[in-house]
């Protein structure tokens, strides 16, 4: 799947927003306006002014709607969710070349709130994934104690973990140790 830089950035923003949700032992990390500011800065979300409690509430709502897209059973359901999200954001495509980046498309209106910005840009990025027939690339980590979101951009669609160095490695080490224990228990005198 080939995606351009802007779409990749928007997909990364959507995934990172999803991964601020509470999950099992992991607390919600988008609880305050300061948390929202940290998210906006870490993800280089452009055109964001002063953030308010209303912005926080609205972004948390957009986050929930992204979670529904990732959980959609089929592309028709996902398309309906994405269409509603993007329409409500007041999508207004426009070409821009700000901050040293070449021409690219912003899908949010110039006076959009941060929630509308995320809904429009990230919603359109998710739409591009769906239109490409790649909805199955929107995934949740396969580790039993982790449900973090990620987008599998591997060539053969084989990625199973949000991070192979943490979740994937941890499970591989656990499986190796279990095999070793079984082997030692099966060995006479072991």
Coordinates of N, CA, C and O in Angstrom, one line a residue:
X1 N 0.8 -1.2 0.0 CA 0.0 0.0 0.0 C 0.9 1.2 0.0 O 1.7 1.4 0.9
X2 N 0.7 2.1 -1.0 CA 1.5 3.3 -1.0 C 0.6 4.5 -0.6 O -0.5 4.6 -1.1
X3 N 1.1 5.2 0.4 CA 0.4 6.4 0.9 C 1.4 7.6 0.9 O 2.6 7.4 1.1
X4 N 0.9 8.8 0.7 CA 1.7 9.9 0.7 C 2.1 10.4 2.1 O 1.5 9.9 3.1
X5 N 3.0 11.3 2.2 CA 3.5 11.8 3.5 C 2.4 12.3 4.4 O 2.3 12.0 5.6
X6 N 1.5 13.1 3.8 CA 0.4 13.8 4.6 C -0.6 12.7 5.1 O -1.0 12.8 6.3
X7 N -0.9 11.8 4.3 CA -1.8 10.7 4.7 C -1.2 9.9 5.8 O -1.8 9.6 6.8
X8 N 0.1 9.6 5.7 CA 0.8 8.8 6.7 C 0.8 9.6 8.0 O 0.6 9.1 9.1
X9 N 1.1 10.9 8.0 CA 1.1 11.7 9.2 C -0.3 11.7 9.8 O -0.4 11.6 11.1
X10 N -1.4 11.9 9.0 CA -2.7 11.9 9.6 C -3.1 10.5 10.2 O -3.7 10.4 11.2
X11 N -2.7 9.4 9.5 CA -2.9 8.1 10.1 C -2.2 7.9 11.4 O -2.7 7.4 12.4
X12 N -0.9 8.4 11.5 CA -0.2 8.3 12.7 C -0.8 9.1 13.8 O -0.9 8.7 15.0
X13 N -1.4 10.3 13.5 CA -2.1 11.1 14.4 C -3.3 10.4 15.0 O -3.6 10.4 16.2
X14 N -4.1 9.7 14.1 CA -5.3 9.0 14.5 C -4.9 7.8 15.4 O -5.5 7.6 16.4
X15 N -3.8 7.1 15.1 CA -3.4 6.0 15.9 C -2.9 6.5 17.3 O -3.3 5.9 18.3
X16 N -2.1 7.5 17.3 CA -1.7 8.0 18.5 C -2.8 8.5 19.4 O -2.8 8.4 20.6
X17 N -3.8 9.2 18.8 CA -5.0 9.6 19.5 C -5.7 8.4 20.1 O -6.1 8.4 21.3
X18 N -5.9 7.4 19.3 CA -6.6 6.2 19.8 C -5.8 5.6 21.0 O -6.4 5.1 22.0
X19 N -4.5 5.6 20.9 CA -3.7 5.0 21.9 C -3.6 5.9 23.2 O -2.9 5.5 24.2
X20 N -4.3 7.0 23.3 CA -4.4 7.7 24.5 C -5.5 7.2 25.4 O -5.7 7.5 26.5
X21 N -6.4 6.3 24.8 CA -7.5 5.7 25.6 C -7.0 4.8 26.6 O -6.0 4.1 26.5
X22 N -7.8 4.7 27.7 CA -7.6 3.8 28.8 C -7.8 2.4 28.2 O -8.6 2.1 27.4
X23 N -6.9 1.4 28.6 CA -7.0 0.1 28.2 C -6.4 -0.8 29.2 O -5.2 -0.8 29.4
X24 N -7.3 -1.6 29.9 CA -6.8 -2.5 30.9 C -6.1 -1.7 32.0 O -6.7 -0.9 32.7
X25 N -4.8 -2.0 32.2 CA -4.1 -1.3 33.3 C -3.5 0.0 32.8 O -3.0 0.8 33.6
X26 N -3.7 0.3 31.5 CA -3.1 1.6 31.0 C -4.2 2.7 31.2 O -5.3 2.6 30.7
X27 N -3.8 3.8 31.9 CA -4.7 4.8 32.1 C -4.9 5.7 30.8 O -4.1 5.7 29.9
X28 N -6.0 6.4 30.8 CA -6.3 7.4 29.8 C -5.3 8.5 29.9 O -5.1 9.1 31.0
X29 N -4.6 8.9 28.8 CA -3.6 9.9 28.9 C -4.0 11.2 28.2 O -3.2 12.0 27.8
X30 N -5.3 11.3 28.0 CA -5.9 12.5 27.4 C -7.0 13.0 28.3 O -8.2 13.0 28.0
X31 N -6.6 13.4 29.5 CA -7.5 13.8 30.6 C -7.6 15.3 30.8 O -8.6 15.8 31.5
X32 N -6.7 16.1 30.3 CA -6.6 17.5 30.6 C -6.3 18.3 29.4 O -5.8 17.7 28.4
X33 N -6.5 19.6 29.4 CA -6.1 20.5 28.3 C -4.6 20.4 28.1 O -4.1 20.4 27.0
X34 N -3.8 20.2 29.2 CA -2.4 20.1 29.1 C -2.0 18.8 28.4 O -1.1 18.8 27.5
X35 N -2.8 17.7 28.6 CA -2.5 16.5 27.9 C -2.8 16.7 26.4 O -2.1 16.2 25.5
X36 N -3.9 17.4 26.1 CA -4.2 17.7 24.7 C -3.1 18.5 24.0 O -2.7 18.3 22.9
X37 N -2.6 19.5 24.7 CA -1.5 20.4 24.2 C -0.3 19.5 23.9 O 0.3 19.6 22.9
X38 N 0.0 18.6 24.8 CA 1.1 17.7 24.6 C 0.9 16.8 23.3 O 1.8 16.7 22.5
X39 N -0.3 16.3 23.2 CA -0.6 15.5 22.0 C -0.5 16.3 20.7 O 0.2 15.9 19.7
X40 N -1.0 17.5 20.7 CA -0.9 18.4 19.6 C 0.5 18.8 19.2 O 0.9 18.7 18.0
X41 N 1.3 19.1 20.2 CA 2.7 19.4 19.9 C 3.5 18.2 19.5 O 4.3 18.3 18.5
X42 N 3.3 17.0 20.1 CA 4.0 15.8 19.7 C 3.7 15.4 18.3 O 4.5 14.8 17.6
X43 N 2.5 15.7 17.8 CA 2.0 15.3 16.5 C 2.1 16.4 15.5 O 1.6 16.2 14.4
X44 N 2.7 17.5 15.8 CA 2.8 18.6 14.9 C 1.4 19.0 14.2 O 1.4 19.2 13.0
X45 N 0.4 19.0 15.0 CA -0.9 19.4 14.5 C -0.9 20.9 14.2 O -0.7 21.6 15.1
X46 N -1.0 21.2 13.0 CA -0.9 22.7 12.6 C -2.1 23.5 12.8 O -3.2 22.9 12.9
X47 N -2.0 24.8 12.9 CA -3.1 25.7 13.0 C -3.9 25.6 14.3 O -5.1 26.0 14.3
X48 N -3.3 25.2 15.4 CA -4.0 25.0 16.6 C -3.7 26.2 17.5 O -2.5 26.5 17.8
X49 N -4.7 26.9 17.9 CA -4.5 28.1 18.8 C -4.6 27.7 20.3 O -4.2 26.6 20.7
X50 N -5.2 28.5 21.1 CA -5.5 28.2 22.5 C -6.4 27.1 22.6 O -7.5 27.1 22.0
X51 N -6.1 26.1 23.4 CA -7.0 25.0 23.7 C -7.8 25.2 24.9 O -7.4 25.8 25.9
X52 N -9.0 24.6 24.9 CA -10.0 24.8 26.0 C -10.5 23.4 26.4 O -10.3 22.4 25.8
X53 N -11.3 23.4 27.5 CA -12.0 22.2 27.9 C -12.9 21.7 26.9 O -13.1 20.5 26.7
X54 N -13.6 22.6 26.1 CA -14.5 22.2 25.0 C -13.7 21.5 23.9 O -14.1 20.5 23.4
X55 N -12.5 22.0 23.6 CA -11.6 21.3 22.7 C -11.3 19.8 23.2 O -11.3 18.9 22.4
X56 N -11.0 19.7 24.4 CA -10.6 18.4 25.0 C -11.8 17.5 24.9 O -11.7 16.3 24.4
X57 N -13.0 18.0 25.2 CA -14.2 17.1 25.1 C -14.5 16.7 23.7 O -14.7 15.5 23.4
X58 N -14.3 17.6 22.8 CA -14.6 17.3 21.4 C -13.6 16.4 20.8 O -13.9 15.5 20.0
X59 N -12.3 16.5 21.2 CA -11.2 15.6 20.7 C -11.5 14.2 21.2 O -11.3 13.2 20.5
X60 N -11.9 14.1 22.5 CA -12.2 12.8 23.1 C -13.3 12.1 22.3 O -13.3 10.9 22.2
X61 N -14.3 12.9 21.9 CA -15.4 12.4 21.1 C -14.9 11.9 19.7 O -15.3 10.8 19.3
X62 N -14.0 12.6 19.1 CA -13.5 12.2 17.8 C -12.7 10.9 18.0 O -12.7 10.0 17.2
X63 N -11.9 10.9 19.1 CA -11.1 9.7 19.4 C -12.1 8.4 19.5 O -11.7 7.4 19.0
X64 N -13.2 8.6 20.2 CA -14.1 7.5 20.3 C -14.6 7.1 18.9 O -14.8 5.9 18.7
X65 N -14.8 8.0 18.1 CA -15.3 7.7 16.7 C -14.3 7.0 15.9 O -14.6 6.1 15.1
X66 N -13.0 7.4 16.1 CA -11.9 6.6 15.4 C -11.9 5.2 15.9 O -11.7 4.3 15.1
X67 N -12.1 5.0 17.2 CA -12.1 3.6 17.8 C -13.2 2.8 17.1 O -13.1 1.6 16.8
X68 N -14.4 3.4 16.8 CA -15.5 2.7 16.2 C -15.1 2.3 14.8 O -15.4 1.2 14.3
X69 N -14.3 3.2 14.1 CA -13.8 2.8 12.7 C -12.9 1.6 12.8 O -13.0 0.7 12.0
X70 N -12.0 1.6 13.7 CA -11.0 0.5 13.9 C -11.8 -0.8 14.3 O -11.3 -1.9 13.9
X71 N -12.9 -0.7 15.0 CA -13.6 -1.8 15.4 C -14.7 -2.3 14.4 O -15.4 -3.3 14.6
X72 N -14.9 -1.5 13.3 CA -15.9 -1.8 12.3 C -15.8 -3.2 11.8 O -14.7 -3.7 11.5
X73 N -16.9 -3.9 11.7 CA -16.9 -5.3 11.2 C -16.7 -5.4 9.7 O -16.2 -6.4 9.2
X74 N -17.1 -4.4 9.0 CA -16.9 -4.4 7.5 C -16.7 -3.0 7.0 O -16.9 -2.0 7.7
X75 N -16.4 -3.0 5.7 CA -16.1 -1.7 5.1 C -17.3 -0.8 4.9 O -17.2 0.4 5.0
X76 N -18.5 -1.4 4.8 CA -19.7 -0.5 4.7 C -20.0 0.2 6.0 O -20.3 1.4 6.0
X77 N -19.8 -0.5 7.1 CA -20.0 0.1 8.4 C -18.9 1.2 8.6 O -19.2 2.3 9.0
X78 N -17.6 0.9 8.3 CA -16.6 1.8 8.4 C -16.8 3.1 7.6 O -16.6 4.2 8.0
X79 N -17.3 2.9 6.3 CA -17.5 4.0 5.4 C -18.6 4.9 6.0 O -18.5 6.1 6.0
X80 N -19.6 4.3 6.6 CA -20.7 5.1 7.2 C -20.2 6.0 8.3 O -20.5 7.2 8.5
X81 N -19.3 5.4 9.2 CA -18.7 6.1 10.3 C -17.8 7.2 9.8 O -17.8 8.3 10.3
X82 N -17.0 6.9 8.8 CA -16.0 7.9 8.3 C -16.8 9.0 7.6 O -16.5 10.2 7.8
X83 N -17.8 8.7 6.8 CA -18.6 9.7 6.1 C -19.2 10.7 7.1 O -19.2 11.9 6.9
X84 N -19.8 10.2 8.2 CA -20.4 11.0 9.2 C -19.4 11.9 9.9 O -19.6 13.1 10.0
X85 N -18.3 11.3 10.2 CA -17.2 12.1 10.9 C -16.7 13.2 10.0 O -16.6 14.4 10.5
X86 N -16.4 12.9 8.8 CA -15.8 13.9 7.9 C -16.9 15.0 7.6 O -16.6 16.2 7.5
X87 N -18.1 14.6 7.4 CA -19.2 15.6 7.0 C -19.4 16.5 8.2 O -19.5 17.7 8.0
X88 N -19.4 16.0 9.4 CA -19.7 16.8 10.6 C -18.5 17.8 10.9 O -18.7 18.8 11.5
X89 N -17.3 17.4 10.4 CA -16.1 18.3 10.6 C -16.2 19.5 9.6 O -15.3 20.4 9.7
X90 N -17.1 19.5 8.7 CA -17.2 20.6 7.7 C -16.0 20.6 6.8 O -15.3 21.6 6.6
X91 N -15.7 19.4 6.2 CA -14.5 19.3 5.3 C -14.5 20.3 4.2 O -15.5 20.5 3.5
X92 N -13.3 21.0 4.1 CA -13.1 22.0 3.1 C -11.7 21.9 2.6 O -10.8 22.5 3.0
X93 N -11.6 21.0 1.6 CA -10.2 20.7 1.0 C -9.6 22.0 0.5 O -10.2 22.8 -0.2
X94 N -8.3 22.2 0.8 CA -7.6 23.4 0.3 C -6.1 23.0 0.2 O -5.6 22.3 1.0
X95 N -5.4 23.5 -0.8 CA -4.0 23.3 -1.0 C -3.2 24.3 -0.1 O -3.6 25.5 0.0
X96 N -2.2 23.8 0.5 CA -1.3 24.7 1.3 C 0.1 24.2 1.3 O 0.4 23.1 0.9
X97 N 1.0 25.1 1.6 CA 2.5 24.8 1.6 C 3.2 25.4 2.8 O 4.2 26.0 2.7
X98 N 2.6 25.3 3.9 CA 3.1 25.9 5.1 C 4.3 25.2 5.7 O 4.5 24.0 5.4
X99 N 4.9 25.9 6.6 CA 6.0 25.3 7.4 C 7.1 24.6 6.7 O 7.6 23.6 7.2
X100 N 7.4 25.0 5.5 CA 8.5 24.4 4.7 C 8.1 23.1 4.0 O 8.9 22.4 3.4
X101 N 6.8 22.7 4.1 CA 6.4 21.5 3.4 C 5.9 21.9 2.0 O 5.3 22.9 1.8
X102 N 6.1 21.0 1.0 CA 5.6 21.2 -0.3 C 4.1 21.2 -0.3 O 3.4 21.0 0.7
X103 N 3.5 21.5 -1.5 CA 2.0 21.5 -1.6 C 1.4 20.2 -1.1 O 1.9 19.1 -1.4
X104 N 0.4 20.4 -0.3 CA -0.4 19.3 0.2 C -1.8 19.7 0.5 O -2.1 20.9 0.5
X105 N -2.7 18.8 0.8 CA -4.1 19.1 1.0 C -4.5 19.1 2.5 O -4.1 18.1 3.2
X106 N -5.1 20.1 3.0 CA -5.7 20.1 4.3 C -7.2 20.0 4.0 O -7.7 20.6 3.1
X107 N -7.8 19.1 4.8 CA -9.3 18.9 4.6 C -10.1 19.7 5.5 O -11.3 19.7 5.5
X108 N -9.5 20.4 6.5 CA -10.3 21.1 7.5 C -10.4 22.6 7.1 O -9.5 23.1 6.4
X109 N -11.4 23.3 7.5 CA -11.6 24.7 7.2 C -10.5 25.5 7.9 O -10.1 25.1 9.0
X110 N -10.2 26.7 7.4 CA -9.1 27.5 8.1 C -9.4 27.9 9.5 O -8.5 28.0 10.3
X111 N -10.7 28.0 9.9 CA -11.0 28.3 11.2 C -11.5 27.1 12.1 O -12.2 27.3 13.1
X112 N -11.1 26.0 11.6 CA -11.6 24.7 12.3 C -11.0 24.6 13.7 O -9.9 25.0 14.0
X113 N -11.8 24.0 14.6 CA -11.3 23.6 15.9 C -10.3 22.4 15.7 O -10.2 21.8 14.7
X114 N -9.6 22.1 16.8 CA -8.6 21.0 16.7 C -9.4 19.7 16.5 O -8.9 18.8 15.7
X115 N -10.6 19.5 17.1 CA -11.3 18.3 16.8 C -11.8 18.2 15.4 O -11.7 17.1 14.8
X116 N -12.2 19.3 14.8 CA -12.6 19.3 13.4 C -11.4 19.0 12.5 O -11.5 18.3 11.5
X117 N -10.3 19.6 12.9 CA -9.1 19.4 12.1 C -8.7 17.9 12.1 O -8.5 17.3 11.0
X118 N -8.7 17.3 13.3 CA -8.4 15.9 13.4 C -9.4 15.0 12.7 O -9.1 14.0 12.0
X119 N -10.7 15.3 12.9 CA -11.8 14.6 12.2 C -11.7 14.6 10.7 O -11.8 13.6 10.0
X120 N -11.4 15.8 10.2 CA -11.3 16.0 8.7 C -10.1 15.3 8.2 O -10.2 14.5 7.3
X121 N -8.9 15.7 8.6 CA -7.6 15.2 8.1 C -7.5 13.7 8.3 O -7.2 12.9 7.4
X122 N -7.7 13.3 9.6 CA -7.5 11.8 9.9 C -8.6 11.0 9.3 O -8.4 9.9 8.9
X123 N -9.8 11.6 9.3 CA -11.0 10.9 8.7 C -10.7 10.6 7.2 O -11.0 9.5 6.7
X124 N -10.2 11.6 6.5 CA -9.9 11.4 5.1 C -8.8 10.4 4.9 O -8.8 9.6 4.0
X125 N -7.8 10.4 5.8 CA -6.7 9.4 5.7 C -7.3 8.0 5.9 O -6.9 7.1 5.1
X126 N -8.2 7.9 6.8 CA -8.8 6.6 7.0 C -9.7 6.2 5.8 O -9.8 5.0 5.4
X127 N -10.3 7.2 5.2 CA -11.1 7.0 4.0 C -10.2 6.5 2.8 O -10.6 5.5 2.1
X128 N -9.0 7.0 2.7 CA -8.1 6.6 1.7 C -7.7 5.1 1.9 O -7.6 4.3 0.9
X129 N -7.5 4.7 3.1 CA -7.2 3.3 3.5 C -8.4 2.4 3.0 O -8.2 1.4 2.4
X130 N -9.6 2.8 3.4 CA -10.8 2.1 3.0 C -10.9 2.0 1.5 O -11.2 0.9 0.9
X131 N -10.8 3.1 0.8 CA -11.0 3.1 -0.7 C -9.9 2.2 -1.3 O -10.2 1.6 -2.4
X132 N -8.8 2.1 -0.8 CA -7.7 1.2 -1.3 C -8.0 -0.2 -1.0 O -7.2 -1.1 -1.4
X133 N -9.1 -0.5 -0.4 CA -9.4 -1.9 0.0 C -8.5 -2.5 1.1 O -8.3 -3.7 1.1
X134 N -8.0 -1.6 1.9 CA -7.0 -2.0 2.9 C -7.5 -1.8 4.3 O -6.7 -1.7 5.3
X135 N -8.8 -1.8 4.5 CA -9.3 -1.6 5.9 C -8.8 -2.6 6.9 O -8.6 -2.3 8.1
X136 N -8.5 -3.8 6.4 CA -7.9 -4.8 7.4 C -6.5 -4.5 7.9 O -6.0 -5.1 8.8
X137 N -5.9 -3.4 7.4 CA -4.7 -2.9 7.9 C -4.8 -2.1 9.2 O -3.9 -1.9 9.9
X138 N -6.0 -1.7 9.5 CA -6.3 -1.0 10.8 C -6.5 -2.1 11.8 O -7.4 -2.9 11.8
X139 N -5.5 -2.1 12.7 CA -5.5 -3.3 13.7 C -5.3 -2.9 15.1 O -4.9 -1.8 15.4
X140 N -5.5 -3.9 16.0 CA -5.2 -3.8 17.4 C -4.1 -4.8 17.7 O -4.1 -5.9 17.1
X141 N -3.2 -4.5 18.6 CA -2.1 -5.4 18.9 C -2.7 -6.8 19.4 O -3.7 -6.9 20.1
X142 N -2.0 -7.8 18.9 CA -2.4 -9.2 19.2 C -1.9 -9.7 20.6 O -2.3 -10.8 21.0
X143 N -1.0 -8.9 21.3 CA -0.6 -9.3 22.6 C -1.8 -9.3 23.5 O -2.6 -8.4 23.5
X144 N -1.9 -10.4 24.3 CA -3.1 -10.5 25.2 C -3.3 -9.3 26.2 O -4.4 -9.0 26.5
X145 N -2.2 -8.7 26.6 CA -2.3 -7.6 27.6 C -2.2 -6.2 26.9 O -2.0 -5.3 27.6
X146 N -2.4 -6.2 25.6 CA -2.2 -4.9 24.9 C -3.2 -4.8 23.8 O -3.4 -5.8 23.0
X147 N -3.9 -3.7 23.7 CA -4.9 -3.5 22.6 C -4.6 -2.2 21.9 O -5.5 -1.6 21.3
X148 N -3.4 -1.8 21.9 CA -3.0 -0.6 21.2 C -3.3 -0.7 19.7 O -3.2 -1.7 19.1
X149 N -3.7 0.4 19.2 CA -4.0 0.5 17.7 C -2.7 0.7 16.9 O -1.7 1.2 17.4
X150 N -2.7 0.2 15.7 CA -1.6 0.5 14.8 C -2.2 0.2 13.4 O -3.2 -0.3 13.2
X151 N -1.4 0.7 12.4 CA -1.7 0.4 11.0 C -0.6 -0.4 10.4 O 0.6 0.0 10.5
X152 N -1.0 -1.6 9.9 CA 0.0 -2.5 9.4 C 0.3 -2.1 8.0 O -0.4 -2.3 7.0
X153 N 1.5 -1.4 7.8 CA 2.0 -1.0 6.5 C 3.0 -1.9 6.0 O 3.7 -1.6 5.0
X154 N 3.1 -3.1 6.6 CA 4.1 -4.1 6.1 C 3.7 -4.6 4.7 O 2.5 -4.6 4.4
X155 N 4.6 -4.9 3.9 CA 4.3 -5.4 2.5 C 3.4 -6.6 2.5 O 2.5 -6.6 1.6
X156 N 3.6 -7.5 3.3 CA 2.8 -8.7 3.3 C 1.7 -8.8 4.4 O 1.1 -9.9 4.6
X157 N 1.4 -7.7 5.0 CA 0.3 -7.6 5.9 C 0.4 -8.5 7.1 O -0.5 -9.1 7.6
X158 N 1.7 -8.7 7.6 CA 1.9 -9.7 8.6 C 2.1 -9.2 10.0 O 2.3 -9.9 10.9
X159 N 2.1 -7.9 10.1 CA 2.3 -7.3 11.5 C 1.2 -7.6 12.4 O 0.0 -7.5 12.1
X160 N 1.6 -8.1 13.6 CA 0.6 -8.5 14.6 C 0.6 -7.7 15.9 O -0.3 -7.7 16.7
X161 N 1.8 -7.0 16.1 CA 2.0 -6.3 17.4 C 2.2 -4.8 17.1 O 2.7 -4.4 16.1
X162 N 1.8 -4.0 18.1 CA 1.9 -2.6 18.0 C 3.4 -2.2 17.9 O 3.7 -1.2 17.2
X163 N 4.2 -3.0 18.5 CA 5.7 -2.7 18.5 C 6.4 -4.0 18.7 O 6.2 -4.7 19.7
X164 N 7.1 -4.5 17.7 CA 7.8 -5.8 17.7 C 8.8 -5.8 18.8 O 9.2 -6.9 19.3
X165 N 9.4 -4.7 19.2 CA 10.4 -4.7 20.2 C 9.9 -4.8 21.6 O 10.6 -5.1 22.5
X166 N 8.6 -4.5 21.8 CA 8.1 -4.6 23.1 C 7.1 -5.8 23.2 O 7.4 -6.9 23.6
X167 N 5.9 -5.6 22.6 CA 4.9 -6.7 22.7 C 5.3 -7.9 22.0 O 5.2 -9.0 22.5
X168 N 5.8 -7.8 20.7 CA 6.2 -8.9 20.0 C 7.3 -9.7 20.6 O 7.3 -10.9 20.8
X169 N 8.3 -9.0 21.0 CA 9.5 -9.6 21.7 C 9.1 -10.2 23.0 O 9.6 -11.4 23.3
X170 N 8.3 -9.6 23.8 CA 7.9 -10.1 25.1 C 7.2 -11.5 24.9 O 7.4 -12.4 25.6
X171 N 6.3 -11.6 23.9 CA 5.6 -12.8 23.6 C 6.5 -13.9 23.1 O 6.4 -15.1 23.4
X172 N 7.4 -13.5 22.2 CA 8.4 -14.5 21.7 C 9.3 -15.1 22.8 O 9.5 -16.3 22.8
X173 N 9.7 -14.2 23.7 CA 10.5 -14.7 24.8 C 9.7 -15.6 25.7 O 10.2 -16.6 26.1
X174 N 8.5 -15.2 26.0 CA 7.6 -16.1 26.8 C 7.4 -17.4 26.2 O 7.5 -18.5 26.9
X175 N 7.2 -17.5 24.9 CA 7.0 -18.7 24.2 C 8.3 -19.6 24.2 O 8.2 -20.8 24.4
X176 N 9.4 -18.9 24.0 CA 10.7 -19.6 24.0 C 10.9 -20.3 25.4 O 11.3 -21.4 25.5
X177 N 10.6 -19.5 26.5 CA 10.8 -20.0 27.8 C 9.9 -21.2 28.1 O 10.3 -22.1 28.8
X178 N 8.7 -21.1 27.6 CA 7.7 -22.1 27.8 C 8.2 -23.4 27.1 O 8.1 -24.5 27.7
X179 N 8.7 -23.3 25.9 CA 9.2 -24.4 25.2 C 10.4 -25.1 25.9 O 10.5 -26.3 26.0
X180 N 11.2 -24.2 26.4 CA 12.4 -24.7 27.2 C 12.0 -25.5 28.4 O 12.6 -26.5 28.7
X181 N 11.0 -24.9 29.1 CA 10.6 -25.6 30.3 C 10.0 -27.0 30.0 O 10.3 -28.0 30.7
X182 N 9.2 -27.0 28.9 CA 8.6 -28.3 28.5 C 9.7 -29.3 28.1 O 9.6 -30.4 28.4
X183 N 10.7 -28.8 27.4 CA 11.8 -29.6 27.0 C 12.5 -30.2 28.2 O 12.9 -31.3 28.2
X184 N 12.8 -29.3 29.2 CA 13.5 -29.8 30.4 C 12.7 -30.7 31.2 O 13.2 -31.7 31.8
X185 N 11.4 -30.5 31.2 CA 10.5 -31.4 32.0 C 10.4 -32.8 31.3 O 10.2 -33.8 31.9
X186 N 10.5 -32.8 30.0 CA 10.4 -34.0 29.2 C 11.7 -34.8 29.2 O 11.7 -36.0 28.9
X187 N 12.8 -34.1 29.5 CA 14.1 -34.8 29.5 C 14.3 -35.6 30.8 O 14.1 -35.0 31.9
X188 N 14.7 -36.9 30.7 CA 14.9 -37.7 31.9 C 16.0 -37.0 32.8 O 17.0 -36.5 32.3
X189 N 15.7 -37.0 34.0 CA 16.6 -36.4 35.0 C 16.5 -34.9 35.0 O 17.3 -34.2 35.7
X190 N 15.5 -34.2 34.2 CA 15.4 -32.8 34.1 C 14.4 -32.2 34.9 O 14.0 -32.0 35.9

